[in-house]
Amino acid sequence: MRKTYEQMIECNCDMANTLAIVSGKWKLLILYHLLNKEHRFNELHRLLNRITAHTLSKELKELIGDGLIEKTTYNIIPPKTIYNISDKGKELEIVLVEMKKFGHRHPLKISDDIYNSRNVPEDDQ
């Protein structure tokens, strides 16, 4: 069990349980990109252009472990692996869409220098 889970579960609160599952710099963006389309690893890596391959792999494994996304590997040459959102993950759709709308209505107003130094992911296009 991840340390974050252990700390959040101690709160014995539904919101804390949800935060324990979706917390992380990239998880909500990954889920958002998988809402309407399945993606391969490299496609997600391109969409989230500032994430490292190691971090993406770690986040995907945790999302799979939490049942929010599914991984399908096709036994072909070359191997093909697809990630898609699970039924459990689809339950977050309204929240994810509303968060995107909120971000559109209230964009960060920071200089390019600060933006680049913060390593904030770019808009989801």
JSON list of C-alpha atoms in Angstrom, two decimals:
[
{"chain": "A", "resi": 1, "resn": "MET", "atom": "CA", "xyz": [0.00, 0.00, 0.00]},
{"chain": "A", "resi": 2, "resn": "ARG", "atom": "CA", "xyz": [1.31, 3.44, -0.93]},
{"chain": "A", "resi": 3, "resn": "LYS", "atom": "CA", "xyz": [2.20, 5.78, 1.92]},
{"chain": "A", "resi": 4, "resn": "THR", "atom": "CA", "xyz": [-0.33, 8.34, 0.65]},
{"chain": "A", "resi": 5, "resn": "TYR", "atom": "CA", "xyz": [-3.10, 5.77, 1.03]},
{"chain": "A", "resi": 6, "resn": "GLU", "atom": "CA", "xyz": [-2.11, 4.95, 4.58]},
{"chain": "A", "resi": 7, "resn": "GLN", "atom": "CA", "xyz": [-2.15, 8.61, 5.59]},
{"chain": "A", "resi": 8, "resn": "MET", "atom": "CA", "xyz": [-5.41, 9.43, 3.80]},
{"chain": "A", "resi": 9, "resn": "ILE", "atom": "CA", "xyz": [-7.28, 6.33, 4.99]},
{"chain": "A", "resi": 10, "resn": "GLU", "atom": "CA", "xyz": [-6.60, 7.32, 8.58]},
{"chain": "A", "resi": 11, "resn": "CYS", "atom": "CA", "xyz": [-8.91, 10.30, 7.98]},
{"chain": "A", "resi": 12, "resn": "ASN", "atom": "CA", "xyz": [-11.80, 7.83, 7.48]},
{"chain": "A", "resi": 13, "resn": "CYS", "atom": "CA", "xyz": [-13.45, 10.25, 5.07]},
{"chain": "A", "resi": 14, "resn": "ASP", "atom": "CA", "xyz": [-14.91, 9.65, 1.61]},
{"chain": "A", "resi": 15, "resn": "MET", "atom": "CA", "xyz": [-13.16, 12.70, 0.16]},
{"chain": "A", "resi": 16, "resn": "ALA", "atom": "CA", "xyz": [-9.83, 11.58, 1.60]},
{"chain": "A", "resi": 17, "resn": "ASN", "atom": "CA", "xyz": [-10.35, 8.12, 0.08]},
{"chain": "A", "resi": 18, "resn": "THR", "atom": "CA", "xyz": [-10.94, 9.68, -3.34]},
{"chain": "A", "resi": 19, "resn": "LEU", "atom": "CA", "xyz": [-7.92, 11.97, -3.00]},
{"chain": "A", "resi": 20, "resn": "ALA", "atom": "CA", "xyz": [-5.75, 9.03, -2.03]},
{"chain": "A", "resi": 21, "resn": "ILE", "atom": "CA", "xyz": [-6.64, 7.34, -5.31]},
{"chain": "A", "resi": 22, "resn": "VAL", "atom": "CA", "xyz": [-6.44, 10.28, -7.73]},
{"chain": "A", "resi": 23, "resn": "SER", "atom": "CA", "xyz": [-3.78, 12.40, -6.07]},
{"chain": "A", "resi": 24, "resn": "GLY", "atom": "CA", "xyz": [-0.63, 12.94, -8.03]},
{"chain": "A", "resi": 25, "resn": "LYS", "atom": "CA", "xyz": [0.58, 15.51, -10.49]},
{"chain": "A", "resi": 26, "resn": "TRP", "atom": "CA", "xyz": [-0.48, 13.59, -13.61]},
{"chain": "A", "resi": 27, "resn": "LYS", "atom": "CA", "xyz": [-3.25, 11.14, -12.73]},
{"chain": "A", "resi": 28, "resn": "LEU", "atom": "CA", "xyz": [-6.19, 13.45, -13.40]},
{"chain": "A", "resi": 29, "resn": "LEU", "atom": "CA", "xyz": [-4.72, 14.47, -16.76]},
{"chain": "A", "resi": 30, "resn": "ILE", "atom": "CA", "xyz": [-4.15, 10.84, -17.71]},
{"chain": "A", "resi": 31, "resn": "LEU", "atom": "CA", "xyz": [-7.74, 9.99, -16.79]},
{"chain": "A", "resi": 32, "resn": "TYR", "atom": "CA", "xyz": [-9.03, 13.00, -18.73]},
{"chain": "A", "resi": 33, "resn": "HIS", "atom": "CA", "xyz": [-7.17, 11.96, -21.88]},
{"chain": "A", "resi": 34, "resn": "LEU", "atom": "CA", "xyz": [-8.54, 8.42, -21.59]},
{"chain": "A", "resi": 35, "resn": "LEU", "atom": "CA", "xyz": [-12.17, 9.52, -21.18]},
{"chain": "A", "resi": 36, "resn": "ASN", "atom": "CA", "xyz": [-13.05, 9.40, -24.86]},
{"chain": "A", "resi": 37, "resn": "LYS", "atom": "CA", "xyz": [-10.21, 7.53, -26.49]},
{"chain": "A", "resi": 38, "resn": "GLU", "atom": "CA", "xyz": [-7.88, 4.67, -25.71]},
{"chain": "A", "resi": 39, "resn": "HIS", "atom": "CA", "xyz": [-4.19, 5.47, -26.00]},
{"chain": "A", "resi": 40, "resn": "ARG", "atom": "CA", "xyz": [-0.90, 3.69, -26.30]},
{"chain": "A", "resi": 41, "resn": "PHE", "atom": "CA", "xyz": [1.93, 4.57, -23.91]},
{"chain": "A", "resi": 42, "resn": "ASN", "atom": "CA", "xyz": [3.77, 6.78, -26.42]},
{"chain": "A", "resi": 43, "resn": "GLU", "atom": "CA", "xyz": [0.59, 8.64, -27.32]},
{"chain": "A", "resi": 44, "resn": "LEU", "atom": "CA", "xyz": [0.03, 9.51, -23.66]},
{"chain": "A", "resi": 45, "resn": "HIS", "atom": "CA", "xyz": [3.68, 10.47, -23.34]},
{"chain": "A", "resi": 46, "resn": "ARG", "atom": "CA", "xyz": [3.30, 12.92, -26.23]},
{"chain": "A", "resi": 47, "resn": "LEU", "atom": "CA", "xyz": [0.04, 14.36, -24.88]},
{"chain": "A", "resi": 48, "resn": "LEU", "atom": "CA", "xyz": [1.65, 14.94, -21.49]},
{"chain": "A", "resi": 49, "resn": "ASN", "atom": "CA", "xyz": [4.78, 16.37, -23.02]},
{"chain": "A", "resi": 50, "resn": "ARG", "atom": "CA", "xyz": [6.54, 17.20, -19.76]},
{"chain": "A", "resi": 51, "resn": "ILE", "atom": "CA", "xyz": [6.12, 13.88, -18.00]},
{"chain": "A", "resi": 52, "resn": "THR", "atom": "CA", "xyz": [9.02, 11.45, -17.89]},
{"chain": "A", "resi": 53, "resn": "ALA", "atom": "CA", "xyz": [8.50, 7.93, -19.19]},
{"chain": "A", "resi": 54, "resn": "HIS", "atom": "CA", "xyz": [9.34, 6.59, -15.71]},
{"chain": "A", "resi": 55, "resn": "THR", "atom": "CA", "xyz": [6.69, 8.77, -14.04]},
{"chain": "A", "resi": 56, "resn": "LEU", "atom": "CA", "xyz": [4.08, 7.94, -16.66]},
{"chain": "A", "resi": 57, "resn": "SER", "atom": "CA", "xyz": [4.74, 4.24, -16.19]},
{"chain": "A", "resi": 58, "resn": "LYS", "atom": "CA", "xyz": [4.43, 4.58, -12.40]},
{"chain": "A", "resi": 59, "resn": "GLU", "atom": "CA", "xyz": [1.20, 6.58, -12.63]},
{"chain": "A", "resi": 60, "resn": "LEU", "atom": "CA", "xyz": [-0.33, 4.11, -15.10]},
{"chain": "A", "resi": 61, "resn": "LYS", "atom": "CA", "xyz": [0.53, 1.16, -12.84]},
{"chain": "A", "resi": 62, "resn": "GLU", "atom": "CA", "xyz": [-1.10, 2.88, -9.86]},
{"chain": "A", "resi": 63, "resn": "LEU", "atom": "CA", "xyz": [-4.22, 3.77, -11.86]},
{"chain": "A", "resi": 64, "resn": "ILE", "atom": "CA", "xyz": [-4.46, 0.16, -13.05]},
{"chain": "A", "resi": 65, "resn": "GLY", "atom": "CA", "xyz": [-3.97, -1.09, -9.50]},
{"chain": "A", "resi": 66, "resn": "ASP", "atom": "CA", "xyz": [-6.75, 1.19, -8.29]},
{"chain": "A", "resi": 67, "resn": "GLY", "atom": "CA", "xyz": [-9.06, -0.05, -11.05]},
{"chain": "A", "resi": 68, "resn": "LEU", "atom": "CA", "xyz": [-9.45, 3.33, -12.77]},
{"chain": "A", "resi": 69, "resn": "ILE", "atom": "CA", "xyz": [-7.87, 2.29, -16.06]},
{"chain": "A", "resi": 70, "resn": "GLU", "atom": "CA", "xyz": [-7.33, -0.97, -17.89]},
{"chain": "A", "resi": 71, "resn": "LYS", "atom": "CA", "xyz": [-4.34, -2.22, -19.83]},
{"chain": "A", "resi": 72, "resn": "THR", "atom": "CA", "xyz": [-4.80, -4.52, -22.81]},
{"chain": "A", "resi": 73, "resn": "THR", "atom": "CA", "xyz": [-1.79, -6.15, -24.43]},
{"chain": "A", "resi": 74, "resn": "TYR", "atom": "CA", "xyz": [-2.15, -7.72, -27.85]},
{"chain": "A", "resi": 75, "resn": "ASN", "atom": "CA", "xyz": [0.11, -10.66, -28.61]},
{"chain": "A", "resi": 76, "resn": "ILE", "atom": "CA", "xyz": [1.22, -9.47, -32.02]},
{"chain": "A", "resi": 77, "resn": "ILE", "atom": "CA", "xyz": [4.55, -8.42, -33.51]},
{"chain": "A", "resi": 78, "resn": "PRO", "atom": "CA", "xyz": [5.43, -5.78, -32.55]},
{"chain": "A", "resi": 79, "resn": "PRO", "atom": "CA", "xyz": [3.52, -6.02, -29.25]},
{"chain": "A", "resi": 80, "resn": "LYS", "atom": "CA", "xyz": [0.70, -3.51, -28.84]},
{"chain": "A", "resi": 81, "resn": "THR", "atom": "CA", "xyz": [-0.50, -2.23, -25.46]},
{"chain": "A", "resi": 82, "resn": "ILE", "atom": "CA", "xyz": [-3.56, -0.03, -25.09]},
{"chain": "A", "resi": 83, "resn": "TYR", "atom": "CA", "xyz": [-4.75, 1.88, -22.02]},
{"chain": "A", "resi": 84, "resn": "ASN", "atom": "CA", "xyz": [-8.39, 2.82, -21.58]},
{"chain": "A", "resi": 85, "resn": "ILE", "atom": "CA", "xyz": [-10.57, 4.10, -18.79]},
{"chain": "A", "resi": 86, "resn": "SER", "atom": "CA", "xyz": [-12.51, 1.52, -16.78]},
{"chain": "A", "resi": 87, "resn": "ASP", "atom": "CA", "xyz": [-16.15, 1.76, -15.71]},
{"chain": "A", "resi": 88, "resn": "LYS", "atom": "CA", "xyz": [-14.91, 2.78, -12.27]},
{"chain": "A", "resi": 89, "resn": "GLY", "atom": "CA", "xyz": [-12.76, 5.51, -13.83]},
{"chain": "A", "resi": 90, "resn": "LYS", "atom": "CA", "xyz": [-15.71, 6.75, -15.92]},
{"chain": "A", "resi": 91, "resn": "GLU", "atom": "CA", "xyz": [-17.46, 7.63, -12.66]},
{"chain": "A", "resi": 92, "resn": "LEU", "atom": "CA", "xyz": [-15.03, 10.57, -12.46]},
{"chain": "A", "resi": 93, "resn": "GLU", "atom": "CA", "xyz": [-16.05, 11.95, -15.87]},
{"chain": "A", "resi": 94, "resn": "ILE", "atom": "CA", "xyz": [-18.30, 14.73, -14.54]},
{"chain": "A", "resi": 95, "resn": "VAL", "atom": "CA", "xyz": [-15.61, 15.85, -12.10]},
{"chain": "A", "resi": 96, "resn": "LEU", "atom": "CA", "xyz": [-12.88, 15.81, -14.77]},
{"chain": "A", "resi": 97, "resn": "VAL", "atom": "CA", "xyz": [-14.97, 17.75, -17.30]},
{"chain": "A", "resi": 98, "resn": "GLU", "atom": "CA", "xyz": [-15.96, 20.33, -14.68]},
{"chain": "A", "resi": 99, "resn": "MET", "atom": "CA", "xyz": [-12.32, 20.74, -13.63]},
{"chain": "A", "resi": 100, "resn": "LYS", "atom": "CA", "xyz": [-11.41, 21.42, -17.27]},
{"chain": "A", "resi": 101, "resn": "LYS", "atom": "CA", "xyz": [-14.19, 24.01, -17.52]},
{"chain": "A", "resi": 102, "resn": "PHE", "atom": "CA", "xyz": [-13.00, 25.64, -14.31]},
{"chain": "A", "resi": 103, "resn": "GLY", "atom": "CA", "xyz": [-9.45, 25.84, -15.69]},
{"chain": "A", "resi": 104, "resn": "HIS", "atom": "CA", "xyz": [-10.77, 27.40, -18.89]},
{"chain": "A", "resi": 105, "resn": "ARG", "atom": "CA", "xyz": [-12.73, 30.03, -16.95]},
{"chain": "A", "resi": 106, "resn": "HIS", "atom": "CA", "xyz": [-9.87, 30.77, -14.55]},
{"chain": "A", "resi": 107, "resn": "PRO", "atom": "CA", "xyz": [-6.54, 30.45, -16.38]},
{"chain": "A", "resi": 108, "resn": "LEU", "atom": "CA", "xyz": [-3.30, 30.94, -14.50]},
{"chain": "A", "resi": 109, "resn": "LYS", "atom": "CA", "xyz": [-1.88, 34.37, -15.12]},
{"chain": "A", "resi": 110, "resn": "ILE", "atom": "CA", "xyz": [1.86, 33.88, -14.81]},
{"chain": "A", "resi": 111, "resn": "SER", "atom": "CA", "xyz": [4.82, 34.88, -16.94]},
{"chain": "A", "resi": 112, "resn": "ASP", "atom": "CA", "xyz": [6.44, 32.43, -19.36]},
{"chain": "A", "resi": 113, "resn": "ASP", "atom": "CA", "xyz": [9.56, 32.27, -17.17]},
{"chain": "A", "resi": 114, "resn": "ILE", "atom": "CA", "xyz": [7.56, 31.23, -14.12]},
{"chain": "A", "resi": 115, "resn": "TYR", "atom": "CA", "xyz": [5.44, 28.86, -16.22]},
{"chain": "A", "resi": 116, "resn": "ASN", "atom": "CA", "xyz": [8.50, 27.08, -17.57]},
{"chain": "A", "resi": 117, "resn": "SER", "atom": "CA", "xyz": [10.21, 26.87, -14.18]},
{"chain": "A", "resi": 118, "resn": "ARG", "atom": "CA", "xyz": [7.11, 25.35, -12.57]},
{"chain": "A", "resi": 119, "resn": "ASN", "atom": "CA", "xyz": [7.08, 22.53, -15.14]},
{"chain": "A", "resi": 120, "resn": "VAL", "atom": "CA", "xyz": [3.30, 22.76, -15.37]},
{"chain": "A", "resi": 121, "resn": "PRO", "atom": "CA", "xyz": [1.75, 20.47, -18.01]},
{"chain": "A", "resi": 122, "resn": "GLU", "atom": "CA", "xyz": [0.47, 22.29, -21.06]},
{"chain": "A", "resi": 123, "resn": "ASP", "atom": "CA", "xyz": [-3.22, 22.43, -21.93]},
{"chain": "A", "resi": 124, "resn": "ASP", "atom": "CA", "xyz": [-4.65, 19.14, -23.09]},
{"chain": "A", "resi": 125, "resn": "GLN", "atom": "CA", "xyz": [-5.17, 20.50, -26.62]}
]
